[in-house]
Amino acid sequence: MRVVIMGSGRVGAQIATTLWREGHQVTLMDTEPEAFLLLPREMRQDERTTLLGDGTLDEDLKRADIEEADVFVAVSGRDNRNALAAQKALHHFRVSRVVCRIDDPLRTEMYAKLGLTVVSPTRVSTGLILEAIRA
Amino acid sequence: MYIVIIGGGRVGFSLAKVLMNAGHEVFVIEREGKKVQALVNELGNTALKADGSEPMALEEAGASRANVVIATTGSDEDNLAICQIAQYRFKVSRTIALVNDPENEALFRQNGVNLTVSSTQAILASIEEGLPARAPVNVMPVQGNREVVGVVVPSDAAVAGRQLGEVKLPEETVIVAVIDRAGGLKAVSEETVLEASDMVIALTVTESAQAVLDTLTSEE
């Protein structure tokens, strides 16, 4: 698979590393070069895996070869950026599978209705923590 | 109408002022404390310091009873989110977004934003109802003491029915565009005939803005 990931935080870096180790072609985007320090050294040495750029901009998405991508994942720390990038990937670049991180549980349903595959870390971790408390 | 504006920067602030003067109920959500203070000082208690893309903030501002929500922040991702939340969560029938990057316009329109604009002018035109017919719409300041103004030609104006070439405008004034009452763009030339309800957009110097208004609206 060709996967473009926006946001090299802990979540993005972890997803990128896992998919890269499985042999998928991964392009991880971030606007801050130091964000890529979360990646293992051998992955960073493979120049194709990281791209300094803004995933909400058409131009930078094109540099990441979004047009050839099978999957786009928006997992920066900002909901609105993720939502814009994901909708671009889905509607403008016609990427067949788009996954979007939305932290705010109040917005997840709305974005799901708009056609995005939404994952809410807040909802997931709150559920797990409550489960741990009640165990 | 009840109008909620998100972003109290240059665009949001002047929109709030014009709409309020036109008799609308206006509320502004702005993230920066300083700007909120400036709004409160000038317009009264009608601003909230909050992130306008937070559903809770919109709820606090009464978005569910708003007729129009206008997103005027400097970031497109926030403006899109605001309009989508207003449209889909609060069922606001009219959402307007400032688009900072023109490449985003189509995406916005296809996904829950009723109207996209790249200047204050178009927002004002879309809410023309209730605006005083003779107020010059202070569209935007331009470099070098100039500004772009919009004026609606009243039906009893002397210029109604005249060609542009016959209208004597102040010096350093250029007619940029003429928009007819249906929103269509007229080709601008000496022969363009001005009609009642046309919106004339002119570039002028600040001192002459009032004279432009007078010329286009006076009865003789």
PDB file of N, CA and C in Angstrom, chain B residues 125-178:
ATOM      1  N   ALA B 125     -22.635  42.082   0.760  1.00  0.00           N
ATOM      2  CA  ALA B 125     -23.613  42.010  -0.321  1.00  0.00           C
ATOM      3  C   ALA B 125     -24.607  40.897  -0.082  1.00  0.00           C
ATOM      4  N   SER B 126     -24.130  39.810   0.511  1.00  0.00           N
ATOM      5  CA  SER B 126     -25.010  38.661   0.706  1.00  0.00           C
ATOM      6  C   SER B 126     -25.998  38.884   1.838  1.00  0.00           C
ATOM      7  N   ILE B 127     -25.755  39.884   2.632  1.00  0.00           N
ATOM      8  CA  ILE B 127     -26.660  40.160   3.747  1.00  0.00           C
ATOM      9  C   ILE B 127     -27.274  41.520   3.509  1.00  0.00           C
ATOM     10  N   GLU B 128     -27.474  41.860   2.242  1.00  0.00           N
ATOM     11  CA  GLU B 128     -27.873  43.217   1.891  1.00  0.00           C
ATOM     12  C   GLU B 128     -29.163  43.643   2.575  1.00  0.00           C
ATOM     13  N   GLU B 129     -30.009  42.663   2.833  1.00  0.00           N
ATOM     14  CA  GLU B 129     -31.284  42.959   3.456  1.00  0.00           C
ATOM     15  C   GLU B 129     -31.056  43.700   4.771  1.00  0.00           C
ATOM     16  N   GLY B 130     -31.691  44.838   4.926  1.00  0.00           N
ATOM     17  CA  GLY B 130     -31.580  45.553   6.186  1.00  0.00           C
ATOM     18  C   GLY B 130     -30.444  46.549   6.225  1.00  0.00           C
ATOM     19  N   LEU B 131     -29.550  46.504   5.247  1.00  0.00           N
ATOM     20  CA  LEU B 131     -28.483  47.493   5.246  1.00  0.00           C
ATOM     21  C   LEU B 131     -29.065  48.820   4.772  1.00  0.00           C
ATOM     22  N   PRO B 132     -28.692  49.918   5.412  1.00  0.00           N
ATOM     23  CA  PRO B 132     -29.212  51.199   4.953  1.00  0.00           C
ATOM     24  C   PRO B 132     -28.781  51.447   3.515  1.00  0.00           C
ATOM     25  N   ALA B 133     -29.728  51.857   2.675  1.00  0.00           N
ATOM     26  CA  ALA B 133     -29.481  51.935   1.249  1.00  0.00           C
ATOM     27  C   ALA B 133     -28.390  52.935   0.888  1.00  0.00           C
ATOM     28  N   ARG B 134     -28.232  53.968   1.704  1.00  0.00           N
ATOM     29  CA  ARG B 134     -27.292  55.004   1.313  1.00  0.00           C
ATOM     30  C   ARG B 134     -25.967  54.950   2.050  1.00  0.00           C
ATOM     31  N   ALA B 135     -25.773  53.967   2.901  1.00  0.00           N
ATOM     32  CA  ALA B 135     -24.496  53.927   3.616  1.00  0.00           C
ATOM     33  C   ALA B 135     -23.393  53.484   2.676  1.00  0.00           C
ATOM     34  N   PRO B 136     -22.265  54.156   2.685  1.00  0.00           N
ATOM     35  CA  PRO B 136     -21.160  53.638   1.895  1.00  0.00           C
ATOM     36  C   PRO B 136     -20.678  52.412   2.632  1.00  0.00           C
ATOM     37  N   VAL B 137     -20.469  51.364   1.943  1.00  0.00           N
ATOM     38  CA  VAL B 137     -20.011  50.163   2.602  1.00  0.00           C
ATOM     39  C   VAL B 137     -18.502  50.202   2.565  1.00  0.00           C
ATOM     40  N   ASN B 138     -17.923  50.391   3.728  1.00  0.00           N
ATOM     41  CA  ASN B 138     -16.484  50.534   3.785  1.00  0.00           C
ATOM     42  C   ASN B 138     -15.847  49.187   3.587  1.00  0.00           C
ATOM     43  N   VAL B 139     -15.471  48.885   2.411  1.00  0.00           N
ATOM     44  CA  VAL B 139     -15.087  47.524   2.095  1.00  0.00           C
ATOM     45  C   VAL B 139     -13.741  47.154   2.646  1.00  0.00           C
ATOM     46  N   MET B 140     -12.702  47.804   2.194  1.00  0.00           N
ATOM     47  CA  MET B 140     -11.400  47.481   2.778  1.00  0.00           C
ATOM     48  C   MET B 140     -10.376  48.559   2.482  1.00  0.00           C
ATOM     49  N   PRO B 141      -9.521  48.787   3.467  1.00  0.00           N
ATOM     50  CA  PRO B 141      -8.448  49.746   3.246  1.00  0.00           C
ATOM     51  C   PRO B 141      -7.430  49.147   2.287  1.00  0.00           C
ATOM     52  N   VAL B 142      -6.869  49.970   1.438  1.00  0.00           N
ATOM     53  CA  VAL B 142      -5.858  49.507   0.493  1.00  0.00           C
ATOM     54  C   VAL B 142      -4.621  50.368   0.713  1.00  0.00           C
ATOM     55  N   GLN B 143      -3.479  49.855   0.298  1.00  0.00           N
ATOM     56  CA  GLN B 143      -2.222  50.578   0.432  1.00  0.00           C
ATOM     57  C   GLN B 143      -2.318  52.034  -0.018  1.00  0.00           C
ATOM     58  N   GLY B 144      -1.612  52.889   0.662  1.00  0.00           N
ATOM     59  CA  GLY B 144      -1.468  54.262   0.201  1.00  0.00           C
ATOM     60  C   GLY B 144      -2.717  55.101   0.362  1.00  0.00           C
ATOM     61  N   ASN B 145      -3.342  55.049   1.546  1.00  0.00           N
ATOM     62  CA  ASN B 145      -4.457  55.944   1.834  1.00  0.00           C
ATOM     63  C   ASN B 145      -5.641  55.726   0.890  1.00  0.00           C
ATOM     64  N   ARG B 146      -5.742  54.542   0.347  1.00  0.00           N
ATOM     65  CA  ARG B 146      -6.864  54.285  -0.550  1.00  0.00           C
ATOM     66  C   ARG B 146      -7.821  53.297   0.085  1.00  0.00           C
ATOM     67  N   GLU B 147      -9.034  53.315  -0.375  1.00  0.00           N
ATOM     68  CA  GLU B 147      -9.922  52.247   0.049  1.00  0.00           C
ATOM     69  C   GLU B 147     -10.899  51.857  -1.061  1.00  0.00           C
ATOM     70  N   VAL B 148     -11.388  50.657  -0.930  1.00  0.00           N
ATOM     71  CA  VAL B 148     -12.386  50.194  -1.880  1.00  0.00           C
ATOM     72  C   VAL B 148     -13.742  50.370  -1.214  1.00  0.00           C
ATOM     73  N   VAL B 149     -14.642  51.077  -1.870  1.00  0.00           N
ATOM     74  CA  VAL B 149     -15.969  51.267  -1.281  1.00  0.00           C
ATOM     75  C   VAL B 149     -17.039  50.690  -2.201  1.00  0.00           C
ATOM     76  N   GLY B 150     -18.125  50.271  -1.596  1.00  0.00           N
ATOM     77  CA  GLY B 150     -19.245  49.757  -2.373  1.00  0.00           C
ATOM     78  C   GLY B 150     -20.455  50.644  -2.110  1.00  0.00           C
ATOM     79  N   VAL B 151     -21.149  51.037  -3.147  1.00  0.00           N
ATOM     80  CA  VAL B 151     -22.311  51.901  -2.981  1.00  0.00           C
ATOM     81  C   VAL B 151     -23.458  51.327  -3.810  1.00  0.00           C
ATOM     82  N   VAL B 152     -24.645  51.222  -3.176  1.00  0.00           N
ATOM     83  CA  VAL B 152     -25.807  50.758  -3.913  1.00  0.00           C
ATOM     84  C   VAL B 152     -26.539  51.987  -4.477  1.00  0.00           C
ATOM     85  N   VAL B 153     -26.825  51.951  -5.756  1.00  0.00           N
ATOM     86  CA  VAL B 153     -27.488  53.087  -6.418  1.00  0.00           C
ATOM     87  C   VAL B 153     -28.972  53.090  -6.046  1.00  0.00           C
ATOM     88  N   PRO B 154     -29.446  54.147  -5.371  1.00  0.00           N
ATOM     89  CA  PRO B 154     -30.870  54.208  -5.007  1.00  0.00           C
ATOM     90  C   PRO B 154     -31.725  54.481  -6.252  1.00  0.00           C
ATOM     91  N   SER B 155     -32.997  54.108  -6.192  1.00  0.00           N
ATOM     92  CA  SER B 155     -33.844  54.227  -7.392  1.00  0.00           C
ATOM     93  C   SER B 155     -34.058  55.689  -7.798  1.00  0.00           C
ATOM     94  N   ASP B 156     -33.963  56.604  -6.814  1.00  0.00           N
ATOM     95  CA  ASP B 156     -34.188  58.010  -7.155  1.00  0.00           C
ATOM     96  C   ASP B 156     -32.887  58.772  -7.421  1.00  0.00           C
ATOM     97  N   ALA B 157     -31.789  58.034  -7.569  1.00  0.00           N
ATOM     98  CA  ALA B 157     -30.512  58.711  -7.782  1.00  0.00           C
ATOM     99  C   ALA B 157     -30.441  59.294  -9.193  1.00  0.00           C
ATOM    100  N   ALA B 158     -29.760  60.453  -9.284  1.00  0.00           N
ATOM    101  CA  ALA B 158     -29.640  61.105 -10.587  1.00  0.00           C
ATOM    102  C   ALA B 158     -28.843  60.220 -11.563  1.00  0.00           C
ATOM    103  N   VAL B 159     -27.922  59.425 -11.050  1.00  0.00           N
ATOM    104  CA  VAL B 159     -27.082  58.615 -11.944  1.00  0.00           C
ATOM    105  C   VAL B 159     -27.815  57.385 -12.487  1.00  0.00           C
ATOM    106  N   ALA B 160     -28.937  57.025 -11.876  1.00  0.00           N
ATOM    107  CA  ALA B 160     -29.677  55.853 -12.351  1.00  0.00           C
ATOM    108  C   ALA B 160     -30.117  56.093 -13.791  1.00  0.00           C
ATOM    109  N   GLY B 161     -29.780  55.184 -14.668  1.00  0.00           N
ATOM    110  CA  GLY B 161     -30.134  55.331 -16.066  1.00  0.00           C
ATOM    111  C   GLY B 161     -29.063  56.028 -16.898  1.00  0.00           C
ATOM    112  N   ARG B 162     -28.041  56.563 -16.228  1.00  0.00           N
ATOM    113  CA  ARG B 162     -26.958  57.235 -16.947  1.00  0.00           C
ATOM    114  C   ARG B 162     -25.832  56.272 -17.282  1.00  0.00           C
ATOM    115  N   GLN B 163     -25.043  56.685 -18.283  1.00  0.00           N
ATOM    116  CA  GLN B 163     -23.855  55.893 -18.595  1.00  0.00           C
ATOM    117  C   GLN B 163     -22.716  56.307 -17.664  1.00  0.00           C
ATOM    118  N   LEU B 164     -21.812  55.371 -17.398  1.00  0.00           N
ATOM    119  CA  LEU B 164     -20.695  55.663 -16.492  1.00  0.00           C
ATOM    120  C   LEU B 164     -19.888  56.867 -16.965  1.00  0.00           C
ATOM    121  N   GLY B 165     -19.737  56.996 -18.288  1.00  0.00           N
ATOM    122  CA  GLY B 165     -18.959  58.096 -18.850  1.00  0.00           C
ATOM    123  C   GLY B 165     -19.529  59.471 -18.496  1.00  0.00           C
ATOM    124  N   GLU B 166     -20.826  59.510 -18.189  1.00  0.00           N
ATOM    125  CA  GLU B 166     -21.461  60.783 -17.873  1.00  0.00           C
ATOM    126  C   GLU B 166     -21.345  61.133 -16.385  1.00  0.00           C
ATOM    127  N   VAL B 167     -20.949  60.158 -15.587  1.00  0.00           N
ATOM    128  CA  VAL B 167     -20.904  60.390 -14.146  1.00  0.00           C
ATOM    129  C   VAL B 167     -19.559  61.016 -13.777  1.00  0.00           C
ATOM    130  N   LYS B 168     -19.609  62.166 -13.120  1.00  0.00           N
ATOM    131  CA  LYS B 168     -18.368  62.838 -12.762  1.00  0.00           C
ATOM    132  C   LYS B 168     -17.941  62.419 -11.353  1.00  0.00           C
ATOM    133  N   LEU B 169     -16.908  61.604 -11.306  1.00  0.00           N
ATOM    134  CA  LEU B 169     -16.443  61.088 -10.022  1.00  0.00           C
ATOM    135  C   LEU B 169     -15.251  61.912  -9.531  1.00  0.00           C
ATOM    136  N   PRO B 170     -14.991  61.910  -8.216  1.00  0.00           N
ATOM    137  CA  PRO B 170     -13.814  62.615  -7.697  1.00  0.00           C
ATOM    138  C   PRO B 170     -12.535  62.078  -8.344  1.00  0.00           C
ATOM    139  N   GLU B 171     -11.458  62.864  -8.276  1.00  0.00           N
ATOM    140  CA  GLU B 171     -10.184  62.421  -8.841  1.00  0.00           C
ATOM    141  C   GLU B 171      -9.673  61.180  -8.114  1.00  0.00           C
ATOM    142  N   GLU B 172      -8.807  60.451  -8.793  1.00  0.00           N
ATOM    143  CA  GLU B 172      -8.212  59.235  -8.228  1.00  0.00           C
ATOM    144  C   GLU B 172      -9.277  58.218  -7.829  1.00  0.00           C
ATOM    145  N   THR B 173     -10.358  58.202  -8.593  1.00  0.00           N
ATOM    146  CA  THR B 173     -11.408  57.237  -8.302  1.00  0.00           C
ATOM    147  C   THR B 173     -11.642  56.373  -9.541  1.00  0.00           C
ATOM    148  N   VAL B 174     -11.611  55.080  -9.331  1.00  0.00           N
ATOM    149  CA  VAL B 174     -11.784  54.148 -10.442  1.00  0.00           C
ATOM    150  C   VAL B 174     -12.924  53.203 -10.114  1.00  0.00           C
ATOM    151  N   ILE B 175     -13.835  53.034 -11.054  1.00  0.00           N
ATOM    152  CA  ILE B 175     -14.901  52.049 -10.845  1.00  0.00           C
ATOM    153  C   ILE B 175     -14.305  50.664 -11.147  1.00  0.00           C
ATOM    154  N   VAL B 176     -14.336  49.815 -10.153  1.00  0.00           N
ATOM    155  CA  VAL B 176     -13.722  48.497 -10.295  1.00  0.00           C
ATOM    156  C   VAL B 176     -14.722  47.481 -10.844  1.00  0.00           C
ATOM    157  N   ALA B 177     -15.953  47.584 -10.343  1.00  0.00           N
ATOM    158  CA  ALA B 177     -16.959  46.618 -10.776  1.00  0.00           C
ATOM    159  C   ALA B 177     -18.342  47.168 -10.532  1.00  0.00           C
ATOM    160  N   VAL B 178     -19.297  46.693 -11.319  1.00  0.00           N
ATOM    161  CA  VAL B 178     -20.700  47.025 -11.089  1.00  0.00           C
ATOM    162  C   VAL B 178     -21.460  45.703 -11.053  1.00  0.00           C
TER     163      VAL B 178
END
